Short mmCIF file of C-alpha atoms in Angstrom, two decimals:
data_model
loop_
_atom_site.label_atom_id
_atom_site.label_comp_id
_atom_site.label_asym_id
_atom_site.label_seq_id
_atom_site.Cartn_x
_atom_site.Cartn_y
_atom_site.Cartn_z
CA UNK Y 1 95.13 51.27 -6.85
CA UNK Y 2 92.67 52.40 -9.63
CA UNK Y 3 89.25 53.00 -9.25
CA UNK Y 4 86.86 55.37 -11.63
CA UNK Y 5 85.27 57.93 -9.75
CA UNK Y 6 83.10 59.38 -12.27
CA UNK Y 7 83.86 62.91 -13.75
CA UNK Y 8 83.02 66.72 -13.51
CA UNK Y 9 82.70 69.88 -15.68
CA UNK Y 10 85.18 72.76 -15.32
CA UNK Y 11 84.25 74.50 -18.53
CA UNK Y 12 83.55 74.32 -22.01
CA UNK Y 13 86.54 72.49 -22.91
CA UNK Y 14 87.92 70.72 -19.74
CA UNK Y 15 86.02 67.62 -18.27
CA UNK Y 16 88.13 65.62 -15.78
CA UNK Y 17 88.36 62.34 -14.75
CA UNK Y 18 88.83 60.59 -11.41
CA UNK Y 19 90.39 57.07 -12.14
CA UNK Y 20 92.27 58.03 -8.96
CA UNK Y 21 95.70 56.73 -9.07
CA UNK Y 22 98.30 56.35 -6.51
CA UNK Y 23 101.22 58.18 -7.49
CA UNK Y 24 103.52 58.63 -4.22
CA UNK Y 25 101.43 59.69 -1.54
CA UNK Y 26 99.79 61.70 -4.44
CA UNK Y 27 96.33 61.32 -6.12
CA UNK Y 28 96.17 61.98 -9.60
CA UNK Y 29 93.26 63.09 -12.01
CA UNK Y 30 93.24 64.34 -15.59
CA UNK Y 31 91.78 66.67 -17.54
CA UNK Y 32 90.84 66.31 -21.53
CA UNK Y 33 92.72 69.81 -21.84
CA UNK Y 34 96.18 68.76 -21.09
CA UNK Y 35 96.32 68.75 -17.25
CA UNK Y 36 96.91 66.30 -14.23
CA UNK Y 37 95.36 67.50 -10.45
CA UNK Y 38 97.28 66.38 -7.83
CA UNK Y 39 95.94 66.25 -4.16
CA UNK Y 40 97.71 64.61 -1.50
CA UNK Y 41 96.76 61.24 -0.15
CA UNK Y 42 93.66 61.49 1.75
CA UNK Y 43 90.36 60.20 1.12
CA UNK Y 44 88.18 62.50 2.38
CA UNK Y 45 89.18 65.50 1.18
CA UNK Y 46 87.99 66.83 -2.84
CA UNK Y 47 90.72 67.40 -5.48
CA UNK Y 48 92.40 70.49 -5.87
CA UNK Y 49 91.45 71.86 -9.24
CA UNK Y 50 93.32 75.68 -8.79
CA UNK Y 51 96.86 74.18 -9.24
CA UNK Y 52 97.14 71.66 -12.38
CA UNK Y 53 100.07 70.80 -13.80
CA UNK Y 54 100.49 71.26 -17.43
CA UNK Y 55 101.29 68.58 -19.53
CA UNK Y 56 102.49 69.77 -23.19
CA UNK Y 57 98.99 71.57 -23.53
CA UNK Y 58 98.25 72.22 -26.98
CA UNK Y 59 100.24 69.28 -28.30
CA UNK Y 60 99.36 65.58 -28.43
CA UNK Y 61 95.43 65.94 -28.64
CA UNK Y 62 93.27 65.02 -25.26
CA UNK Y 63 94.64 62.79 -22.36
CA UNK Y 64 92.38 59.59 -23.01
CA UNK Y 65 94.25 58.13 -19.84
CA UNK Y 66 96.76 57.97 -16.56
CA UNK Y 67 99.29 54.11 -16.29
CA UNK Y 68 101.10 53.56 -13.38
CA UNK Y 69 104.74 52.35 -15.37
CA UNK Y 70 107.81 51.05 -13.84
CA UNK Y 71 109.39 54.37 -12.02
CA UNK Y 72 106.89 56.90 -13.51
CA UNK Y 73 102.83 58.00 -14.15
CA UNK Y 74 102.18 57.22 -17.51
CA UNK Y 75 100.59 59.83 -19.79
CA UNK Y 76 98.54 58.80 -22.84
CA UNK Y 77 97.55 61.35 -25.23
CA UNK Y 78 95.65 60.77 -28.40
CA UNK Y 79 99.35 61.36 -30.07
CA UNK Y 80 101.81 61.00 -27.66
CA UNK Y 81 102.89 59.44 -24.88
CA UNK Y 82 104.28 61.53 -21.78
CA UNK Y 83 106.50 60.49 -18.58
CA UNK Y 84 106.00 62.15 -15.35
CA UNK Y 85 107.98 61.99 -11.89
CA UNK Y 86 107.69 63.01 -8.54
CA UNK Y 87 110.73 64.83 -7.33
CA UNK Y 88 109.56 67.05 -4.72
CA UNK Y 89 106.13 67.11 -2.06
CA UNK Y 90 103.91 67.10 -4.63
CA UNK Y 91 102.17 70.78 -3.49
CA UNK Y 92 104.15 72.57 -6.10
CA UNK Y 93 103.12 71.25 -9.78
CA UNK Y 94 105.83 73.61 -11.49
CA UNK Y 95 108.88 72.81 -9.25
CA UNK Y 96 107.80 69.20 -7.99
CA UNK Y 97 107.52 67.07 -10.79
CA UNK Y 98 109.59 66.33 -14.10
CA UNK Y 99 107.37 65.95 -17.52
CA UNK Y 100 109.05 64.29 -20.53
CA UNK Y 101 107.43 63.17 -24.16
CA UNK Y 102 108.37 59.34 -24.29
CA UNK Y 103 107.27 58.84 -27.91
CA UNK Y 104 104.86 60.20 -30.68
CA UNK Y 105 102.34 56.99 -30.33
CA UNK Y 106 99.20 57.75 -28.07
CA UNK Y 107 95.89 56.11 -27.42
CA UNK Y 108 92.85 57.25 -28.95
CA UNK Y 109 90.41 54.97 -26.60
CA UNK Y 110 90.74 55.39 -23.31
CA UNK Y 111 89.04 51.61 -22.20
CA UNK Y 112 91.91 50.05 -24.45
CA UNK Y 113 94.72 51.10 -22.47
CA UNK Y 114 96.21 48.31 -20.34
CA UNK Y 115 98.69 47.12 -18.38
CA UNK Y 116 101.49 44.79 -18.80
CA UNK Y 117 104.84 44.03 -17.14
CA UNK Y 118 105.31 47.31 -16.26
CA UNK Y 119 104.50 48.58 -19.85
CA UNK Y 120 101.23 49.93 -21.40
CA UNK Y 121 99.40 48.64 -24.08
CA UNK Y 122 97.98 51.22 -26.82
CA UNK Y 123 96.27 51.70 -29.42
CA UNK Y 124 97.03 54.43 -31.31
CA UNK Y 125 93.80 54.84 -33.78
CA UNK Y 126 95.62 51.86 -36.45
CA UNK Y 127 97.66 49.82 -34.50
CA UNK Y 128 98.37 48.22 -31.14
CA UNK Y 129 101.45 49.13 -29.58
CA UNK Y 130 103.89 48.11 -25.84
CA UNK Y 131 105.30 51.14 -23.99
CA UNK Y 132 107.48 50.84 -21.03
CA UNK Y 133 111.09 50.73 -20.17
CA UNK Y 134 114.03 47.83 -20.29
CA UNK Y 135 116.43 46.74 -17.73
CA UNK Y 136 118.84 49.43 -18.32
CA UNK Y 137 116.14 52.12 -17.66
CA UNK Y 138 115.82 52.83 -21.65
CA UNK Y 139 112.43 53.62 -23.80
CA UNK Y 140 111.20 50.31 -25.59
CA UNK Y 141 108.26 51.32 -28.08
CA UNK Y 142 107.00 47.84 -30.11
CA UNK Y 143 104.05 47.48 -33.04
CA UNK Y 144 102.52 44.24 -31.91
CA UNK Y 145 99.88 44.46 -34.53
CA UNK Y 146 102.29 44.50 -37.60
CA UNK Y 147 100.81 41.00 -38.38
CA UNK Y 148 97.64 42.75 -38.79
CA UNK Y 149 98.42 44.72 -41.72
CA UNK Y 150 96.69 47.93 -40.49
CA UNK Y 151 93.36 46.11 -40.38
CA UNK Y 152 92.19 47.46 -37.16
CA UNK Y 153 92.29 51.15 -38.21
CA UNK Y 154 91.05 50.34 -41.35
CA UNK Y 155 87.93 48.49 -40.59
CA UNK Y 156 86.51 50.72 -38.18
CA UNK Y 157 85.23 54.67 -38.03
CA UNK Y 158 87.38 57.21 -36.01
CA UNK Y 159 84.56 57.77 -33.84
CA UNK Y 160 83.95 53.79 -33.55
CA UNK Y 161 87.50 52.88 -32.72
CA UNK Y 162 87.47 55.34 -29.76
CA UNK Y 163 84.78 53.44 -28.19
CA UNK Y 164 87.36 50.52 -28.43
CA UNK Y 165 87.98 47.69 -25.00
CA UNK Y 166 90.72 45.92 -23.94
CA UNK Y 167 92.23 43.90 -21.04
CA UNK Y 168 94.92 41.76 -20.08
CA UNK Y 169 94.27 38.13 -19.13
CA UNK Y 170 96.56 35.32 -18.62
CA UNK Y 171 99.47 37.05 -20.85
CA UNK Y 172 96.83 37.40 -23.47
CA UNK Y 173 95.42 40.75 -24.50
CA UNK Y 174 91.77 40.90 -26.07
CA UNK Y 175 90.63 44.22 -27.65
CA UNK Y 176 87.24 44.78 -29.07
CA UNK Y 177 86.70 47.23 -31.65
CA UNK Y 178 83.06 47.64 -32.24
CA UNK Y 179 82.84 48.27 -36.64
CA UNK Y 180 79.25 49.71 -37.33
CA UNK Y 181 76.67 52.03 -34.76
CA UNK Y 182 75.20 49.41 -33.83
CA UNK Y 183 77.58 48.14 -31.35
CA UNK Y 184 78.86 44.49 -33.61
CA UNK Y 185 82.67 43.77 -32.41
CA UNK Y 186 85.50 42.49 -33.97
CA UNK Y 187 87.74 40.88 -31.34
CA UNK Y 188 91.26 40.62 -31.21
CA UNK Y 189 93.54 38.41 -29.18
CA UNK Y 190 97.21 38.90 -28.94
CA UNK Y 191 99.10 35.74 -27.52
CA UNK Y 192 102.18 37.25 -26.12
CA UNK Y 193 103.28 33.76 -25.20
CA UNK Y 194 103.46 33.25 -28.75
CA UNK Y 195 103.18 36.32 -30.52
CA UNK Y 196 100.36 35.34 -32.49
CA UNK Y 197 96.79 37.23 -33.13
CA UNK Y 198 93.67 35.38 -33.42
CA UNK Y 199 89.81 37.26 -34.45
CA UNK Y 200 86.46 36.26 -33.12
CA UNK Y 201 83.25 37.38 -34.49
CA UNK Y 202 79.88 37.72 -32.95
CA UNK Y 203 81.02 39.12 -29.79
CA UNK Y 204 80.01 42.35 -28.57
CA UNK Y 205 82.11 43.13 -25.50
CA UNK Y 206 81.82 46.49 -24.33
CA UNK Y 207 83.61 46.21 -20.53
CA UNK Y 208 86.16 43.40 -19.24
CA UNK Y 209 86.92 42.13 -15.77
CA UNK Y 210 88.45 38.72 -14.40
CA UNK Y 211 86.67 37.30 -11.50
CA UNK Y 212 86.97 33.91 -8.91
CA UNK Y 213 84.02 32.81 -7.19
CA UNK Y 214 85.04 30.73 -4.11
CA UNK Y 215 85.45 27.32 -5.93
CA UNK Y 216 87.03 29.03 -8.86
CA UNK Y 217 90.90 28.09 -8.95
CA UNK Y 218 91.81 31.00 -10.93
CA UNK Y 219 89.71 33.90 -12.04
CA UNK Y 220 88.00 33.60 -15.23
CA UNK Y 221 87.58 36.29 -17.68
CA UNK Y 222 84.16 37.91 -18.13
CA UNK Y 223 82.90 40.56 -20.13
CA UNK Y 224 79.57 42.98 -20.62
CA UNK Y 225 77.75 42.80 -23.94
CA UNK Y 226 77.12 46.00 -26.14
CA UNK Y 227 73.85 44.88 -27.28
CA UNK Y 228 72.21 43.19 -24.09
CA UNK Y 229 72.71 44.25 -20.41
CA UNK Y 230 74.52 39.96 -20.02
CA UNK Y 231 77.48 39.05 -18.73
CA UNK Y 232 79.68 36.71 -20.79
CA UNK Y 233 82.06 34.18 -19.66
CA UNK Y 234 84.94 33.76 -22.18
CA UNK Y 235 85.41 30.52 -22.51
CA UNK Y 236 87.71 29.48 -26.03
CA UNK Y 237 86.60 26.00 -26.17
CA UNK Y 238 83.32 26.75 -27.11
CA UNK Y 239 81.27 30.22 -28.21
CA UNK Y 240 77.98 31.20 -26.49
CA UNK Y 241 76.69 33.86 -29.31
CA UNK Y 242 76.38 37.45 -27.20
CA UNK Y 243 73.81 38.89 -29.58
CA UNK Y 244 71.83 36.35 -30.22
CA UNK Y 245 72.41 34.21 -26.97
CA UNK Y 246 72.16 30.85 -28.56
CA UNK Y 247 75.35 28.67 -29.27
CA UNK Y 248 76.59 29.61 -32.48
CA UNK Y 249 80.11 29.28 -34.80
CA UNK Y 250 83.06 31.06 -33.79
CA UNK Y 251 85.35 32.55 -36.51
CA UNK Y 252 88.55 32.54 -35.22
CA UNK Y 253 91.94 33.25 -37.54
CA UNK Y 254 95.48 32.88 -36.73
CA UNK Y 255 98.12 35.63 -38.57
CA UNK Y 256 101.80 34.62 -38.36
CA UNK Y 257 104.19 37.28 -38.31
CA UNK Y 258 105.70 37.93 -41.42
CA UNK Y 259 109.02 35.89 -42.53
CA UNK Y 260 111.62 38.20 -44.57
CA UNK Y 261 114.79 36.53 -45.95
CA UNK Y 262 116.04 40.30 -47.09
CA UNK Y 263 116.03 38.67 -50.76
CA UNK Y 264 113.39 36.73 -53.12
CA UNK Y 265 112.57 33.78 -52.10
CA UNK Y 266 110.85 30.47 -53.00
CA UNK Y 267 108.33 29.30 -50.63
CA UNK Y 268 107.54 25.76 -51.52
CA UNK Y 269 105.37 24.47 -48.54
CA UNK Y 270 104.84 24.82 -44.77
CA UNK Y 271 104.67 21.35 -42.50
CA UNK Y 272 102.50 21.73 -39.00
CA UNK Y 273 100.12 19.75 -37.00
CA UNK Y 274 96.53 20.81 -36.57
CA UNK Y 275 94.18 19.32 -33.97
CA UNK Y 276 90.29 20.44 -35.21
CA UNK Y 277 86.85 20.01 -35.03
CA UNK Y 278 86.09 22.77 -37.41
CA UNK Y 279 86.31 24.03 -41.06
CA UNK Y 280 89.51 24.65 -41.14
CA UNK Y 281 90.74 27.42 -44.36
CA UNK Y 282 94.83 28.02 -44.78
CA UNK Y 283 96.10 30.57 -47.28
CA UNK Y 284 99.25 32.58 -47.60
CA UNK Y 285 99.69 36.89 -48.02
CA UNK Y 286 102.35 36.98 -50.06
CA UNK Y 287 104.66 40.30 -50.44
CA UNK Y 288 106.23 41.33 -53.14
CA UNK Y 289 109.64 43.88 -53.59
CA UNK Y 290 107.01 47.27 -53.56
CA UNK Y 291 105.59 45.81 -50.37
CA UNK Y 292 102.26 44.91 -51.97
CA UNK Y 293 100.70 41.89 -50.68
CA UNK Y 294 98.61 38.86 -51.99
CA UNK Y 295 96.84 36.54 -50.40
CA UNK Y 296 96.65 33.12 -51.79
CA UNK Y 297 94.09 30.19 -50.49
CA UNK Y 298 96.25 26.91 -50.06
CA UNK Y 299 94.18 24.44 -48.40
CA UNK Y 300 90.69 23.56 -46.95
CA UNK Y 301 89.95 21.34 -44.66
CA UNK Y 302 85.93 20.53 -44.16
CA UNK Y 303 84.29 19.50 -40.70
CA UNK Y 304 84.18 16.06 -41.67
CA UNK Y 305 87.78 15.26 -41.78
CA UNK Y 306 88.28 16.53 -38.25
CA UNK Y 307 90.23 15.09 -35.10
CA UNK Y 308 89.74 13.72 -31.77
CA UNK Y 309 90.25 15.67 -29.33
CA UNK Y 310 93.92 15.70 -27.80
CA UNK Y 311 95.11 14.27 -31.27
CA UNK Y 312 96.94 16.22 -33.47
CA UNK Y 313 97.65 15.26 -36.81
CA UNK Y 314 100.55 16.30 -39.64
CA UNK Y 315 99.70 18.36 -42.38
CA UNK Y 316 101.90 19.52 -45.46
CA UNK Y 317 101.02 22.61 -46.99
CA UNK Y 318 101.82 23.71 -50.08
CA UNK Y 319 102.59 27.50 -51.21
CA UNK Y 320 104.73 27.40 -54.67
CA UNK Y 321 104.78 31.00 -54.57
CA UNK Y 322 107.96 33.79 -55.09
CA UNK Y 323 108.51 37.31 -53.19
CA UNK Y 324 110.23 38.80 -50.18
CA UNK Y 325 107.75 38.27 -46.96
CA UNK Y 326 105.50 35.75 -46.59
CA UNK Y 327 102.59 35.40 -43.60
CA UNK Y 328 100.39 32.25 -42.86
CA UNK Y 329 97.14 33.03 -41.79
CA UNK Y 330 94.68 29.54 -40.57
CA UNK Y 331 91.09 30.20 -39.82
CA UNK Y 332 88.59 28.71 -38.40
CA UNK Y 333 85.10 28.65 -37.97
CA UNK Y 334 82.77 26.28 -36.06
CA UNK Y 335 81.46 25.56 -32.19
CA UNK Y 336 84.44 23.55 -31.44
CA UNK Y 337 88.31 23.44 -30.82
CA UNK Y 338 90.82 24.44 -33.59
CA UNK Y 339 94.58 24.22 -31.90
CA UNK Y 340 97.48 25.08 -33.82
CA UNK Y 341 100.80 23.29 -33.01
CA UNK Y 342 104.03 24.99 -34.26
CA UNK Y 343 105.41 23.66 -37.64
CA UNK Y 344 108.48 24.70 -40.34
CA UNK Y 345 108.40 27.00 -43.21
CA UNK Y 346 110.31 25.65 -46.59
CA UNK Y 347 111.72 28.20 -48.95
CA UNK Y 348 114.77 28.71 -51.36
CA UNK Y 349 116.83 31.88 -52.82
CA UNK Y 350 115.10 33.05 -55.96
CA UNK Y 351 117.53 36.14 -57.42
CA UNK Y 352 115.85 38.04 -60.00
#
């Protein structure tokens, strides 16, 4: 169980927090400093702040949060990630648990951190990363924002990105990174169904939660606007404007992951079908052998040439462009539906 407590003041440079996980018969705290308080199970009784265990102080930056994993606590630094264990009654911190660094990727915002499978989801100040552990017991670090291109970190202030939200709904992960003091979010969507990202604008979402009301047949996803005190129900047929609260246009944009054929290639054209009821825009980022990238507008498709819904129809785009990686990026923008069915990618060996 998880539940944030609020926090307190030791000193000058320690501040703890009381998301109050379950570890064993063990709760669990942290401390910006570097250290986790322990206490053993029992609700009425305060922390024990005399008896911390250390966790790599000095090294990582702050802990910006605590993940239950698969077999272990999570630890997120800023610049690491740490693994810790129970072997023992929990009273001794030096002789009862084990502390290992998993990996040099952190999480600089401590509402972004999520859970997944038995992983963690991260975001490390540039990128959004999966943490956890295979079958076999093994480390398994991933980049799922590679697609991205670095865009996150880019876009935003380090103080801004810190500030960032995410959540986990319906094998989806949204993460809002508000880009300017003012509180305007960009918001990302990773499909890990499919592996795709998609962007919406005009959001503002500053905390997530899923919740069923008593007809509900599954819990819907809600969030809490940055700019108003509302509460938002995401709904991705249609976009209810959080700043403005009228209904307004939805950009949303859809980044392959980039196709490498270890060689130079040809791409001629790219077949898919497209149901819409937006302006539709498709354009290629090309790569070329020094890893720069282009990006290349193929095709635009107005409002007025949209579909019915439920019908999808076939669409051949083409590229006629040379170089090494190639990503297909589709965006949309309007009030209404824009799906994406999966198509084929035509190219040809072009040695210099």
């Amino acid at each position: 169980a998880r539940a944030l407590l609020g926090t307190s003041k030791v000193d000058e440079d320690t501040t703890i927090y009381y998301p109050m996980y379950r570890m064993s018969n063990l709760n669990v705290a942290y401390g910006t400093s570097g250290l986790i308080y322990t206490e053993k199970f029992n609700p009425i009784r305060q922390m024990n702040l005399a008896n911390p265990l250390l966790v790599d102080p000095g090294n990582g930056g702050a802990i910006t949060g605590l993940l239950k994993m698969a077999g272990w606590l999570g630890v997120f630094k800023e610049r690491a990630t740490y693994g810790v264990t129970v072997s023992g009654g929990g009273d001794d911190p030096k002789n009862d648990f084990s502390v290992r660094r998993v990996s040099s990727v952190g999480n600089v915002a401590p509402r972004a951190l999520a859970s997944y499978q038995g992983g963690a989801i991260t975001l490390d100040g540039a990128n959004v990363w999966y943490q956890g552990t295979d079958g076999d017991g093994n480390d398994v670090r991933k980049m799922l924002s590679e697609s991205l291109g670095g865009v996150i970190g880019d876009s935003v202030a380090t103080d801004a990105i810190r500030k960032a939200s995410g959540f986990v709904y319906a094998d989806k992960y949204y993460l809002a990174v508000p880009y300017n003091s003012s509180g305007d979010c960009h918001t990302y969507v990773f499909d890990f169904t499919t592996g795709a990202w998609t962007r919406y604008t005009g959001w503002a979402p500053n905390v997530w939660e899923q919740w069923a009301e008593s007809t509900d047949r599954l819990p819907y996803l809600y969030f809490g606007s940055r700019k108003r005190g509302d509460i938002f129900k995401v709904n991705e047929a249609i976009h209810y404007d959080s700043v403005n609260t009228s209904l307004g246009n939805i950009t949303a944009q859809l980044v392959t992951p980039r196709y490498t054929a270890g060689e130079r290639m040809y791409w001629s054209h790219f077949v898919f079908a497209l149901e819409d009821s937006n302006d539709v825009t498709i354009s290629a980022r090309v790569t070329n052998e020094y890893g720069a990238m282009t990006e290349y507008t193929l095709l635009s498709i107005p409002v007025t040439e949209h579909t019915s819904a439920g019908v999808a129809r076939p669409i051949r785009v083409p590229i006629n462009r040379e170089g090494y990686g190639i990503q297909l990026v589709i965006k949309s923008v309007g009030t209404g539906r824009c799906v994406v069915h999966p198509g084929t990618l035509y190219g040809v060996r072009r040695p210099l």
